[in-house]
PDB file of C-alpha atoms in Angstrom:
ATOM      1  CA  MET A   5     -38.467  -4.838  -4.747  1.00  0.00           C
ATOM      2  CA  ASN A   6     -40.267  -5.430  -1.561  1.00  0.00           C
ATOM      3  CA  ASP A   7     -38.938  -8.634  -0.369  1.00  0.00           C
ATOM      4  CA  LEU A   8     -35.357  -6.799  -1.318  1.00  0.00           C
ATOM      5  CA  ARG A   9     -35.847  -3.931   1.068  1.00  0.00           C
ATOM      6  CA  ASP A  10     -37.790  -5.452   3.693  1.00  0.00           C
ATOM      7  CA  TRP A  11     -34.013  -7.960   3.416  1.00  0.00           C
ATOM      8  CA  LEU A  12     -31.710  -5.439   3.531  1.00  0.00           C
ATOM      9  CA  HIS A  13     -33.066  -3.875   6.736  1.00  0.00           C
ATOM     10  CA  SER A  14     -33.111  -7.115   8.593  1.00  0.00           C
ATOM     11  CA  HIS A  15     -29.504  -8.014   7.982  1.00  0.00           C
ATOM     12  CA  SER A  16     -27.466  -4.730   7.315  1.00  0.00           C
ATOM     13  CA  VAL A  17     -25.848  -2.765  10.420  1.00  0.00           C
ATOM     14  CA  PRO A  18     -25.571   1.366  10.318  1.00  0.00           C
ATOM     15  CA  LEU A  19     -22.863   2.171  10.450  1.00  0.00           C
ATOM     16  CA  SER A  20     -22.252   5.056  13.058  1.00  0.00           C
ATOM     17  CA  GLY A  21     -19.521   6.933  10.687  1.00  0.00           C
ATOM     18  CA  PRO A  22     -16.021   7.034  10.075  1.00  0.00           C
ATOM     19  CA  ASP A  23     -14.941   9.055  12.185  1.00  0.00           C
ATOM     20  CA  PRO A  24     -12.246   6.981  13.697  1.00  0.00           C
ATOM     21  CA  ALA A  25     -12.843   7.647  17.783  1.00  0.00           C
ATOM     22  CA  LEU A  26     -16.297   5.994  17.288  1.00  0.00           C
ATOM     23  CA  PRO A  27     -16.973   2.883  19.180  1.00  0.00           C
ATOM     24  CA  GLU A  28     -16.487   0.318  17.280  1.00  0.00           C
ATOM     25  CA  SER A  29     -19.554  -1.811  18.278  1.00  0.00           C
ATOM     26  CA  ASP A  30     -21.125  -1.421  14.484  1.00  0.00           C
ATOM     27  CA  LEU A  31     -17.842  -2.784  13.613  1.00  0.00           C
ATOM     28  CA  ALA A  32     -18.079  -6.238  15.029  1.00  0.00           C
ATOM     29  CA  PRO A  33     -20.172  -7.892  12.291  1.00  0.00           C
ATOM     30  CA  LEU A  34     -17.286  -7.253   9.570  1.00  0.00           C
ATOM     31  CA  LEU A  35     -14.102  -7.807  12.118  1.00  0.00           C
ATOM     32  CA  ASP A  36     -15.208 -10.906  12.726  1.00  0.00           C
ATOM     33  CA  MET A  37     -16.156 -11.259   8.782  1.00  0.00           C
ATOM     34  CA  LEU A  38     -11.783 -10.458   8.193  1.00  0.00           C
ATOM     35  CA  ARG A  39     -10.692 -12.283  11.351  1.00  0.00           C
ATOM     36  CA  PRO A  40      -9.592 -15.239   8.585  1.00  0.00           C
ATOM     37  CA  ALA A  41      -7.814 -12.944   6.442  1.00  0.00           C
ATOM     38  CA  ARG A  42      -4.383 -13.145   6.260  1.00  0.00           C
ATOM     39  CA  LEU A  43      -4.476  -9.589   4.189  1.00  0.00           C
ATOM     40  CA  VAL A  44      -7.204  -7.673   4.172  1.00  0.00           C
ATOM     41  CA  GLY A  45      -7.682  -4.966   0.690  1.00  0.00           C
ATOM     42  CA  LEU A  46      -9.345  -1.632   1.655  1.00  0.00           C
ATOM     43  CA  GLY A  47      -9.591  -0.033  -1.497  1.00  0.00           C
ATOM     44  CA  GLU A  48     -11.410   3.197  -2.371  1.00  0.00           C
ATOM     45  CA  ALA A  49     -13.139   4.719  -5.264  1.00  0.00           C
ATOM     46  CA  SER A  50     -11.511   7.630  -5.816  1.00  0.00           C
ATOM     47  CA  HIS A  51      -8.135   8.620  -4.543  1.00  0.00           C
ATOM     48  CA  GLY A  52      -8.095  11.683  -1.442  1.00  0.00           C
ATOM     49  CA  GLY A  53     -11.855  10.948  -0.238  1.00  0.00           C
ATOM     50  CA  SER A  54     -12.035  12.377   2.853  1.00  0.00           C
ATOM     51  CA  ASP A  55     -14.714   9.389   4.477  1.00  0.00           C
ATOM     52  CA  PHE A  56     -13.130   6.951   2.388  1.00  0.00           C
ATOM     53  CA  PHE A  57     -10.041   7.573   4.445  1.00  0.00           C
ATOM     54  CA  ARG A  58     -11.103   8.059   7.629  1.00  0.00           C
ATOM     55  CA  LEU A  59     -12.730   4.601   6.945  1.00  0.00           C
ATOM     56  CA  LYS A  60      -9.979   2.465   6.301  1.00  0.00           C
ATOM     57  CA  HIS A  61      -8.466   4.541   9.219  1.00  0.00           C
ATOM     58  CA  ARG A  62     -10.883   3.106  12.037  1.00  0.00           C
ATOM     59  CA  ILE A  63     -11.055  -0.360  10.433  1.00  0.00           C
ATOM     60  CA  ILE A  64      -7.483  -0.708  10.794  1.00  0.00           C
ATOM     61  CA  ALA A  65      -8.177   0.773  14.724  1.00  0.00           C
ATOM     62  CA  GLY A  66     -10.588  -1.990  15.045  1.00  0.00           C
ATOM     63  CA  LEU A  67      -8.075  -4.614  13.349  1.00  0.00           C
ATOM     64  CA  SER A  68      -5.382  -3.184  14.939  1.00  0.00           C
ATOM     65  CA  ARG A  69      -7.182  -4.368  18.538  1.00  0.00           C
ATOM     66  CA  ASP A  70      -8.300  -8.527  17.612  1.00  0.00           C
ATOM     67  CA  PRO A  71      -5.675 -10.387  19.287  1.00  0.00           C
ATOM     68  CA  SER A  72      -3.994 -10.920  16.696  1.00  0.00           C
ATOM     69  CA  GLY A  73      -2.705  -8.349  16.084  1.00  0.00           C
ATOM     70  CA  LEU A  74      -1.617  -5.907  12.401  1.00  0.00           C
ATOM     71  CA  GLY A  75       1.518  -6.302  10.697  1.00  0.00           C
ATOM     72  CA  HIS A  76       2.077  -4.726   8.028  1.00  0.00           C
ATOM     73  CA  VAL A  77       0.333  -1.821   6.722  1.00  0.00           C
ATOM     74  CA  LEU A  78       1.122  -2.112   3.092  1.00  0.00           C
ATOM     75  CA  PHE A  79       0.200   0.974   1.077  1.00  0.00           C
ATOM     76  CA  GLU A  80       0.145   1.896  -2.749  1.00  0.00           C
ATOM     77  CA  SER A  81       2.951   4.195  -2.331  1.00  0.00           C
ATOM     78  CA  PRO A  82       6.802   4.074  -3.821  1.00  0.00           C
ATOM     79  CA  LEU A  83       8.514   1.160  -2.162  1.00  0.00           C
ATOM     80  CA  PRO A  84      11.815   3.416  -1.825  1.00  0.00           C
ATOM     81  CA  ARG A  85       9.961   6.741   0.022  1.00  0.00           C
ATOM     82  CA  SER A  86       8.218   4.595   2.618  1.00  0.00           C
ATOM     83  CA  LEU A  87      11.434   3.922   3.777  1.00  0.00           C
ATOM     84  CA  GLN A  88      11.658   7.541   5.061  1.00  0.00           C
ATOM     85  CA  THR A  89       7.773   7.468   5.926  1.00  0.00           C
ATOM     86  CA  GLN A  90       8.409   3.974   8.142  1.00  0.00           C
ATOM     87  CA  ALA A  91      11.137   5.430   9.925  1.00  0.00           C
ATOM     88  CA  TRP A  92       8.532   7.806  11.451  1.00  0.00           C
ATOM     89  CA  VAL A  93       6.168   5.449  12.543  1.00  0.00           C
ATOM     90  CA  HIS A  94       8.918   3.809  14.896  1.00  0.00           C
ATOM     91  CA  GLY A  95       9.618   7.187  16.698  1.00  0.00           C
ATOM     92  CA  GLY A  96      12.186   8.355  13.530  1.00  0.00           C
ATOM     93  CA  VAL A  97      13.090  12.410  14.402  1.00  0.00           C
ATOM     94  CA  GLY A  98      11.092  14.839  11.369  1.00  0.00           C
ATOM     95  CA  SER A  99       8.479  16.028  11.394  1.00  0.00           C
ATOM     96  CA  ILE A 100       4.388  14.840  10.221  1.00  0.00           C
ATOM     97  CA  ASP A 101       4.964  16.179   6.986  1.00  0.00           C
ATOM     98  CA  GLU A 102       8.129  14.782   6.287  1.00  0.00           C
ATOM     99  CA  ALA A 103       6.568  11.552   6.626  1.00  0.00           C
ATOM    100  CA  LEU A 104       3.533  11.933   4.300  1.00  0.00           C
ATOM    101  CA  MET A 105       5.891  13.564   1.448  1.00  0.00           C
ATOM    102  CA  GLY A 106       7.622   9.669   2.360  1.00  0.00           C
ATOM    103  CA  LEU A 107       4.735   8.486   0.696  1.00  0.00           C
ATOM    104  CA  GLY A 108       5.582   9.399  -2.266  1.00  0.00           C
ATOM    105  CA  PHE A 109       2.263  10.918  -4.546  1.00  0.00           C
ATOM    106  CA  GLN A 110       0.453  13.518  -3.338  1.00  0.00           C
ATOM    107  CA  ILE A 111      -3.310  11.739  -3.036  1.00  0.00           C
ATOM    108  CA  TRP A 112      -1.833  10.653   0.077  1.00  0.00           C
ATOM    109  CA  TRP A 113      -0.804  14.414   1.842  1.00  0.00           C
ATOM    110  CA  THR A 114      -4.055  15.086   3.231  1.00  0.00           C
ATOM    111  CA  GLN A 115      -5.103  15.319   7.092  1.00  0.00           C
ATOM    112  CA  GLU A 116      -6.412  11.588   7.363  1.00  0.00           C
ATOM    113  CA  VAL A 117      -4.231  10.000   6.299  1.00  0.00           C
ATOM    114  CA  ALA A 118      -1.485  12.549   8.400  1.00  0.00           C
ATOM    115  CA  GLU A 119      -3.813  11.517  11.778  1.00  0.00           C
ATOM    116  CA  LEU A 120      -3.062   7.427  10.249  1.00  0.00           C
ATOM    117  CA  LEU A 121       0.257   7.963  10.639  1.00  0.00           C
ATOM    118  CA  GLU A 122      -0.072   9.867  13.993  1.00  0.00           C
ATOM    119  CA  TRP A 123      -2.266   7.089  15.157  1.00  0.00           C
ATOM    120  CA  LEU A 124       0.174   4.197  13.931  1.00  0.00           C
ATOM    121  CA  ARG A 125       3.135   5.892  16.036  1.00  0.00           C
ATOM    122  CA  SER A 126       1.787   6.915  18.790  1.00  0.00           C
ATOM    123  CA  SER A 127      -0.789   3.438  19.316  1.00  0.00           C
ATOM    124  CA  ALA A 128       0.608   0.692  16.860  1.00  0.00           C
ATOM    125  CA  PRO A 129       4.199   1.379  16.750  1.00  0.00           C
ATOM    126  CA  HIS A 130       4.735  -2.337  16.100  1.00  0.00           C
ATOM    127  CA  THR A 131       3.329  -2.557  12.375  1.00  0.00           C
ATOM    128  CA  GLU A 132       5.349  -2.230   9.632  1.00  0.00           C
ATOM    129  CA  LEU A 133       4.415   0.181   6.674  1.00  0.00           C
ATOM    130  CA  VAL A 134       5.550  -0.526   3.671  1.00  0.00           C
ATOM    131  CA  GLY A 135       5.207   1.242   0.054  1.00  0.00           C
ATOM    132  CA  ILE A 136       4.577  -1.611  -2.391  1.00  0.00           C
ATOM    133  CA  ASP A 137       4.469   0.599  -5.618  1.00  0.00           C
ATOM    134  CA  ILE A 138       7.500   0.535  -8.170  1.00  0.00           C
ATOM    135  CA  GLN A 139       7.158   4.425  -9.558  1.00  0.00           C
ATOM    136  CA  ASP A 140       9.533   6.521  -7.944  1.00  0.00           C
ATOM    137  CA  PRO A 141      13.638   4.544 -10.198  1.00  0.00           C
ATOM    138  CA  ASP A 142      15.117   7.856  -9.322  1.00  0.00           C
ATOM    139  CA  ARG A 143      15.069   6.963  -5.094  1.00  0.00           C
ATOM    140  CA  ALA A 144      15.529   3.030  -5.724  1.00  0.00           C
ATOM    141  CA  VAL A 145      18.696   3.894  -7.819  1.00  0.00           C
ATOM    142  CA  ASP A 146      19.846   6.339  -5.590  1.00  0.00           C
ATOM    143  CA  ALA A 147      19.022   3.265  -2.926  1.00  0.00           C
ATOM    144  CA  LEU A 148      21.432   1.372  -5.061  1.00  0.00           C
ATOM    145  CA  ASP A 149      24.306   2.800  -4.051  1.00  0.00           C
ATOM    146  CA  CYS A 150      26.684   1.179  -6.637  1.00  0.00           C
ATOM    147  CA  PRO A 151      29.452   3.072  -7.953  1.00  0.00           C
ATOM    148  CA  GLN A 152      30.679   0.468 -10.471  1.00  0.00           C
ATOM    149  CA  LEU A 153      26.497   0.482 -12.398  1.00  0.00           C
ATOM    150  CA  GLY A 154      28.034   3.701 -14.557  1.00  0.00           C
ATOM    151  CA  LEU A 155      24.485   5.849 -13.974  1.00  0.00           C
ATOM    152  CA  THR A 156      25.805   9.417 -14.373  1.00  0.00           C
ATOM    153  CA  SER A 157      25.958   8.384 -18.304  1.00  0.00           C
ATOM    154  CA  LEU A 158      22.446   8.785 -17.860  1.00  0.00           C
ATOM    155  CA  THR A 159      21.282  11.368 -20.592  1.00  0.00           C
ATOM    156  CA  ALA A 160      18.122  12.642 -19.219  1.00  0.00           C
ATOM    157  CA  GLY A 161      17.298  13.820 -16.147  1.00  0.00           C
ATOM    158  CA  SER A 162      15.205  11.281 -14.435  1.00  0.00           C
ATOM    159  CA  TRP A 163      15.303   7.462 -15.428  1.00  0.00           C
ATOM    160  CA  HIS A 164      11.299   8.485 -16.352  1.00  0.00           C
ATOM    161  CA  ASP A 165      13.189   9.498 -19.264  1.00  0.00           C
ATOM    162  CA  SER A 166      15.566   7.409 -20.280  1.00  0.00           C
ATOM    163  CA  THR A 167      16.163   5.787 -23.285  1.00  0.00           C
ATOM    164  CA  PRO A 168      15.532   1.804 -22.822  1.00  0.00           C
ATOM    165  CA  ALA A 169      19.191   1.173 -23.077  1.00  0.00           C
ATOM    166  CA  GLU A 170      19.911   3.002 -20.430  1.00  0.00           C
ATOM    167  CA  ARG A 171      17.700   0.937 -19.056  1.00  0.00           C
ATOM    168  CA  ARG A 172      19.700  -2.654 -20.134  1.00  0.00           C
ATOM    169  CA  ALA A 173      22.429  -1.248 -19.212  1.00  0.00           C
ATOM    170  CA  LEU A 174      21.426  -0.649 -15.660  1.00  0.00           C
ATOM    171  CA  VAL A 175      19.650  -3.866 -15.251  1.00  0.00           C
ATOM    172  CA  SER A 176      22.574  -5.182 -17.224  1.00  0.00           C
ATOM    173  CA  GLY A 177      24.673  -3.618 -13.721  1.00  0.00           C
ATOM    174  CA  MET A 178      22.468  -5.586 -10.943  1.00  0.00           C
ATOM    175  CA  VAL A 179      23.214  -8.976 -12.392  1.00  0.00           C
ATOM    176  CA  GLY A 180      23.582 -11.265  -8.700  1.00  0.00           C
ATOM    177  CA  LEU A 181      22.046  -7.282  -6.651  1.00  0.00           C
ATOM    178  CA  ASP A 182      19.117  -9.440  -5.399  1.00  0.00           C
ATOM    179  CA  THR A 183      17.981  -6.997  -3.155  1.00  0.00           C
ATOM    180  CA  PRO A 184      14.817  -5.176  -2.463  1.00  0.00           C
ATOM    181  CA  MET A 185      16.501  -2.101  -4.630  1.00  0.00           C
ATOM    182  CA  ALA A 186      17.429  -4.239  -7.179  1.00  0.00           C
ATOM    183  CA  ARG A 187      13.624  -6.158  -7.486  1.00  0.00           C
ATOM    184  CA  ASN A 188      12.165  -2.375  -7.391  1.00  0.00           C
ATOM    185  CA  ILE A 189      13.937  -1.596 -10.214  1.00  0.00           C
ATOM    186  CA  ARG A 190      13.844  -4.217 -12.996  1.00  0.00           C
ATOM    187  CA  ARG A 191       9.728  -4.420 -11.809  1.00  0.00           C
ATOM    188  CA  TRP A 192      10.279  -0.930 -12.664  1.00  0.00           C
ATOM    189  CA  VAL A 193      11.840  -1.191 -16.420  1.00  0.00           C
ATOM    190  CA  ASP A 194       9.848  -4.306 -17.219  1.00  0.00           C
ATOM    191  CA  MET A 195       6.916  -1.566 -16.188  1.00  0.00           C
ATOM    192  CA  ALA A 196       8.499   1.861 -18.872  1.00  0.00           C
ATOM    193  CA  ASN A 197       9.378  -1.203 -21.660  1.00  0.00           C
ATOM    194  CA  ALA A 198       6.008  -2.803 -21.629  1.00  0.00           C
ATOM    195  CA  ALA A 199       4.237  -1.250 -25.001  1.00  0.00           C
ATOM    196  CA  ASP A 200       0.829  -1.471 -23.235  1.00  0.00           C
ATOM    197  CA  GLY A 201       1.863   0.892 -20.190  1.00  0.00           C
ATOM    198  CA  GLY A 202       3.096  -1.444 -18.234  1.00  0.00           C
ATOM    199  CA  HIS A 203      -0.677  -1.838 -16.194  1.00  0.00           C
ATOM    200  CA  ASP A 204       0.155  -6.243 -15.748  1.00  0.00           C
ATOM    201  CA  VAL A 205       3.046  -5.413 -14.338  1.00  0.00           C
ATOM    202  CA  ARG A 206       2.325  -3.327 -12.129  1.00  0.00           C
ATOM    203  CA  GLU A 207      -0.194  -4.719 -10.759  1.00  0.00           C
ATOM    204  CA  ARG A 208       2.082  -8.302 -10.921  1.00  0.00           C
ATOM    205  CA  ALA A 209       5.109  -5.512  -9.082  1.00  0.00           C
ATOM    206  CA  MET A 210       2.963  -5.002  -6.154  1.00  0.00           C
ATOM    207  CA  ALA A 211       2.127  -8.040  -5.738  1.00  0.00           C
ATOM    208  CA  GLU A 212       4.858  -9.299  -5.191  1.00  0.00           C
ATOM    209  CA  HIS A 213       6.238  -6.503  -3.626  1.00  0.00           C
ATOM    210  CA  ALA A 214       3.499  -7.436  -0.692  1.00  0.00           C
ATOM    211  CA  LEU A 215       4.408 -10.915  -0.476  1.00  0.00           C
ATOM    212  CA  GLU A 216       7.775 -10.212   0.223  1.00  0.00           C
ATOM    213  CA  ALA A 217       7.302  -7.480   2.527  1.00  0.00           C
ATOM    214  CA  LEU A 218       4.818  -9.759   4.408  1.00  0.00           C
ATOM    215  CA  GLY A 219       7.520 -12.615   4.031  1.00  0.00           C
ATOM    216  CA  SER A 220       6.335 -15.845   6.671  1.00  0.00           C
ATOM    217  CA  THR A 221       5.031 -13.629   9.149  1.00  0.00           C
ATOM    218  CA  GLU A 222       1.917 -15.045  10.710  1.00  0.00           C
ATOM    219  CA  GLY A 223      -1.098 -12.045  11.966  1.00  0.00           C
ATOM    220  CA  ARG A 224      -3.070 -10.206   9.392  1.00  0.00           C
ATOM    221  CA  SER A 225      -2.125  -6.861   7.195  1.00  0.00           C
ATOM    222  CA  VAL A 226      -3.918  -4.199   5.643  1.00  0.00           C
ATOM    223  CA  LEU A 227      -3.536  -3.405   1.925  1.00  0.00           C
ATOM    224  CA  TRP A 228      -4.531   0.336   1.841  1.00  0.00           C
ATOM    225  CA  ALA A 229      -5.006   0.828  -2.476  1.00  0.00           C
ATOM    226  CA  HIS A 230      -7.250   2.292  -4.813  1.00  0.00           C
ATOM    227  CA  ASN A 231     -10.008  -0.405  -5.470  1.00  0.00           C
ATOM    228  CA  GLY A 232      -8.205  -1.463  -9.189  1.00  0.00           C
ATOM    229  CA  HIS A 233      -5.846  -2.420  -7.152  1.00  0.00           C
ATOM    230  CA  VAL A 234      -7.134  -4.631  -4.675  1.00  0.00           C
ATOM    231  CA  SER A 235     -10.069  -5.704  -6.404  1.00  0.00           C
ATOM    232  CA  ARG A 236      -9.449  -9.546  -7.920  1.00  0.00           C
ATOM    233  CA  GLY A 237      -8.695  -7.618 -11.359  1.00  0.00           C
ATOM    234  CA  GLY A 238      -5.695  -6.027  -9.983  1.00  0.00           C
ATOM    235  CA  MET A 239      -2.812  -6.753  -7.857  1.00  0.00           C
ATOM    236  CA  ALA A 240      -5.471  -9.172  -5.975  1.00  0.00           C
ATOM    237  CA  GLY A 241      -5.309 -10.875  -9.060  1.00  0.00           C
ATOM    238  CA  TRP A 242      -1.630 -11.888  -9.248  1.00  0.00           C
ATOM    239  CA  ASP A 243      -0.380 -15.155  -6.873  1.00  0.00           C
ATOM    240  CA  LEU A 244      -2.413 -13.166  -3.439  1.00  0.00           C
ATOM    241  CA  SER A 245      -4.985 -16.485  -3.473  1.00  0.00           C
ATOM    242  CA  SER A 246      -2.424 -18.174  -0.757  1.00  0.00           C
ATOM    243  CA  MET A 247      -3.056 -15.186   1.342  1.00  0.00           C
ATOM    244  CA  ARG A 248      -7.118 -15.450   2.059  1.00  0.00           C
ATOM    245  CA  THR A 249      -6.993 -11.502   0.808  1.00  0.00           C
ATOM    246  CA  GLN A 250     -10.073 -10.838   2.299  1.00  0.00           C
ATOM    247  CA  THR A 251     -12.082  -6.883   0.226  1.00  0.00           C
ATOM    248  CA  PRO A 252     -14.910  -5.323   2.247  1.00  0.00           C
TER     249      PRO A 252
END
């Protein structure tokens, strides 16, 4: 036990704290370790923890100051709604509250995430914020804007409550459509139809959305999500090895 304690003492670097305004000297070893990675997974043991969110903000700010810059912040957030947040980060109109709502899930409607979005808008305007989740079929269908699909025939109030027949008709009506929203809907339908609740379908879909967002761009990007998604057992286990994914 003493040997382990001595090893930890000699190899550890105490963190000054999670405040994004702190100098990043204590983060230098971590940032050096992450430099070869193209995609950095920043997880959290629970959604909504202030220290998790602030420390991730601090790491993102440190990565952005690296010469290679920061290309994307990929968020565990529904793709259709996140377009509203992305537009705000790039100087669009609206309030910070509207930008937060664009992230979809209430777990992100916090002061800490608001501070991250304001920092991206003021200090990293060239960084793309992209939602990669598929759990907003209603907004994705609205964004398709394809009257020929006959969506008025939907009997439920939401696609979350749609019947298998209605989902099949929707997918059939999208034959030939290969847009981000069409792919989002197909992946959501696969998840909704899965007998096991669609966990693996969702993980694979988020991985595919991540790869599509990054495309052939160079530089480093960050994935902001729960530990379960950034782990090798989550979406990072789906064909992301080529991204040299690293999770601190």
